XYZ file of C-alpha atoms in Angstrom:
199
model
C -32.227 -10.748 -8.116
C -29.447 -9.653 -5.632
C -30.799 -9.376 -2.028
C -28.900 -7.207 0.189
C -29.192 -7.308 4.282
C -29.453 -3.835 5.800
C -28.633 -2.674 9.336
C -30.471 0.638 8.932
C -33.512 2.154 10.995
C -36.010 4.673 9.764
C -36.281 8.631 11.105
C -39.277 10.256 10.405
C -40.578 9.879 6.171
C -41.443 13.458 6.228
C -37.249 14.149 6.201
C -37.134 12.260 2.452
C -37.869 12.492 -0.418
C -41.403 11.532 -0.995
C -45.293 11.331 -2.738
C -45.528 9.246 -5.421
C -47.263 6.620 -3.622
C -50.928 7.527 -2.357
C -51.820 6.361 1.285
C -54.057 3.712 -0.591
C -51.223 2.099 -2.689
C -48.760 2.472 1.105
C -51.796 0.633 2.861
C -52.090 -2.436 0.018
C -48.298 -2.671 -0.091
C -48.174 -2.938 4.263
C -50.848 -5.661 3.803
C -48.774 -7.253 0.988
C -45.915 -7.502 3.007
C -47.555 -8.560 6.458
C -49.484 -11.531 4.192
C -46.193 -12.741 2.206
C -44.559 -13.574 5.936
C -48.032 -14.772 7.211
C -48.551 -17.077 3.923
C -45.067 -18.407 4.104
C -45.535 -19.625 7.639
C -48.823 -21.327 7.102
C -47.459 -22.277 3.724
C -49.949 -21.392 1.097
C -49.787 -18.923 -1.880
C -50.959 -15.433 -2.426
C -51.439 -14.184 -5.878
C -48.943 -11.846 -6.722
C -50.096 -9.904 -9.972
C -49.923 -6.255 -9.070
C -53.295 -4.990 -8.967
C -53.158 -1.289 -10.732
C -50.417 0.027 -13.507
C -48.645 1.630 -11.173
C -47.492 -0.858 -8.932
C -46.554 -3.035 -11.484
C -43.569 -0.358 -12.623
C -40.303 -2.288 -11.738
C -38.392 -0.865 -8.814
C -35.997 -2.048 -5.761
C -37.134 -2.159 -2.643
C -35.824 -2.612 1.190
C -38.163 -4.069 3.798
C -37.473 -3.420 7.215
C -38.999 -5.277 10.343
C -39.313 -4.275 13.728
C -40.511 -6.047 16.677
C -41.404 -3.782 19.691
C -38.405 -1.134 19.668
C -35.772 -4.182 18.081
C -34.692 -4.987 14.398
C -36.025 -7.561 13.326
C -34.674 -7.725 10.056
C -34.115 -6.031 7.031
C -33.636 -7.137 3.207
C -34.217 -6.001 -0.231
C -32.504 -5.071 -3.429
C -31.260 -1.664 -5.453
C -32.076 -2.606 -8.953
C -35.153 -2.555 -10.762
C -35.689 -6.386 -11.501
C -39.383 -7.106 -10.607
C -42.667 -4.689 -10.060
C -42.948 -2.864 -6.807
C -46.127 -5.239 -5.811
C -43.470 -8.346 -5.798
C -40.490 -6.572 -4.928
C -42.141 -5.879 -1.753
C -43.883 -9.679 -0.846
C -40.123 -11.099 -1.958
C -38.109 -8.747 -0.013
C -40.774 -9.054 2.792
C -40.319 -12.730 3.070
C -36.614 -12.546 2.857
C -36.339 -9.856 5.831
C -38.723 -12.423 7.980
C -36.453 -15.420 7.097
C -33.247 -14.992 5.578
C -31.578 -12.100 7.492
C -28.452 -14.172 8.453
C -28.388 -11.984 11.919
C -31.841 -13.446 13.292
C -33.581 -15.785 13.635
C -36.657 -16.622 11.392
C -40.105 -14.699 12.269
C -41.886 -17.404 14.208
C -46.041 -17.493 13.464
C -46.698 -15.883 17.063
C -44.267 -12.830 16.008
C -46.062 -12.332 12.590
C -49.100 -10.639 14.206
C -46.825 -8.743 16.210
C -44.320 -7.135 13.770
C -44.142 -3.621 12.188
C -43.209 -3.032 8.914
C -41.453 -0.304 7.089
C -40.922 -0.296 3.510
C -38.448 1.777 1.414
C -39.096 1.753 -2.135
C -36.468 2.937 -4.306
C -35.757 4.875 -7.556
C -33.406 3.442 -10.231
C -29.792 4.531 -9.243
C -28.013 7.135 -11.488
C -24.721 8.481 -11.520
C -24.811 11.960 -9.371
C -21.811 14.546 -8.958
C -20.128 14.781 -5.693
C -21.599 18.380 -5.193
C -25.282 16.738 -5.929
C -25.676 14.328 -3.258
C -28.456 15.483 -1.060
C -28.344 14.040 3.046
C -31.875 12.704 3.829
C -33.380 12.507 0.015
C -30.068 10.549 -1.756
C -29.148 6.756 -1.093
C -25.874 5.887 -2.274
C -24.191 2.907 -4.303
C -20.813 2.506 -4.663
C -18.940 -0.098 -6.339
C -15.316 -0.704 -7.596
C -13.419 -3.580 -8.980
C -16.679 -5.879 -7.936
C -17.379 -4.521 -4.491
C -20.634 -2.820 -4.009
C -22.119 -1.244 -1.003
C -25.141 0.686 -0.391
C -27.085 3.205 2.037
C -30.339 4.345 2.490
C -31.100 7.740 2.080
C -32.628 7.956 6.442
C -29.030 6.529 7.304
C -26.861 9.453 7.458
C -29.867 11.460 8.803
C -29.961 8.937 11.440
C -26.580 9.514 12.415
C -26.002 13.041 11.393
C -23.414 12.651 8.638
C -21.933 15.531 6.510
C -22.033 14.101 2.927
C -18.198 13.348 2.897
C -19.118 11.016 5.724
C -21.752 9.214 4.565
C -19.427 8.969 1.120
C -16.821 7.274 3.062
C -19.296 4.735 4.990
C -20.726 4.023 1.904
C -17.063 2.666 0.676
C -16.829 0.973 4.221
C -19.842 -0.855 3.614
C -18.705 -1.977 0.285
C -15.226 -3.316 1.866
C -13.611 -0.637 0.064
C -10.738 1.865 1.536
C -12.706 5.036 3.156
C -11.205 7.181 0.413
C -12.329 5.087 -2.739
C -14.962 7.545 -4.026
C -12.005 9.601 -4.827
C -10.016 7.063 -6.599
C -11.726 5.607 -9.623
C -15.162 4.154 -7.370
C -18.453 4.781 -9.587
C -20.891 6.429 -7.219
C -24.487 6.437 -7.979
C -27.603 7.800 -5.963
C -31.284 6.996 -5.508
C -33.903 8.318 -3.880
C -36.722 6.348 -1.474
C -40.165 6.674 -0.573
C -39.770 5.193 2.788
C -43.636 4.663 4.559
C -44.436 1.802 7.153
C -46.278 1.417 10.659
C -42.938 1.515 12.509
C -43.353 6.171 12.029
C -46.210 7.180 10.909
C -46.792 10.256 9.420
């Protein structure tokens, strides 16, 4: 499992590309995540089989935290390497405590934080021409360097898709021109739900 920090905020879910997950599966998945931080803190287990079919399906997932108006942290992965119930309590966890830019979540913050959750389709090679701002995430990688987006960042900051192409490669430590030269570019999309905009 490959954990990746992110620096990105959430716009408004109805912009993406979303529905596959039913306000009932969104409100056991917030309550997974808020216990997995809680849990850690007071050190106990939860059980982590994934109650229905569905949310045992493998997928990546980001977890974003917010406390008040402030990141708080923000952690998850791209690739399809454990069920969406324990993608989210692992990536959960990791935003609370091992976001190298903040501090851990102390116990008095747990009660306090709001949680968004972006869970992610399996990446697939897309065309230049197909790459849709505000439903696509990109990954980019070349020569070992990898970098990815969320599909709310370049809606966040109103990029044109050459833009968000080129701050993709930035992200990856690649030249700003590298999805032109021989970088493999793939796209996913996100259901991206959480208490920090609802709908």
């Amino acid at each position: 499992m490959s954990l990746q920090r992110s620096s990105s905020v959430a716009v408004n879910s109805g912009q993406l590309y979303e529905g596959e997950f039913s306000s009932g599966e969104r409100a056991i998945l917030l309550r997974l995540a808020h216990e997995s931080i809680l849990s850690a803190l007071e050190g106990r287990e939860i059980p982590l089989d994934p109650p229905t079919k569905h949310l045992a399906e493998l997928r990546g997932a980001f977890a974003t935290l917010y406390l008040g108006s402030e990141l708080r942290g923000c952690v998850g992965y791209v690739f399809p390497v454990n069920s969406v119930y324990r993608a989210v309590a692992d990536t959960a966890r990791a935003a609370a405590f091992e976001d190298a830019r903040f501090r851990p979540v102390t116990l008095p913050e747990a009660s306090q934080l709001e949680i968004e959750l972006s869970i992610l389709s399996p990446p697939q090679p897309i065309s230049i021409e197909a790459i849709e701002i505000g439903r696509h995430g990109l990954l980019i990688s070349l020569a070992g360097n990898r970098g990815l987006l969320l599909p709310q960042v370049p809606t966040e900051h109103n990029w044109d898709r050459i833009t968000f192409l080129e701050q993709t490669c930035r992200k990856a430590g690649l030249p700003l021109d590298a999805w032109k030269n021989g970088a493999t570019i793939e796209a996913f999309t996100a259901e991206v739900f959480g208490e920090k905009h609802p709908e």
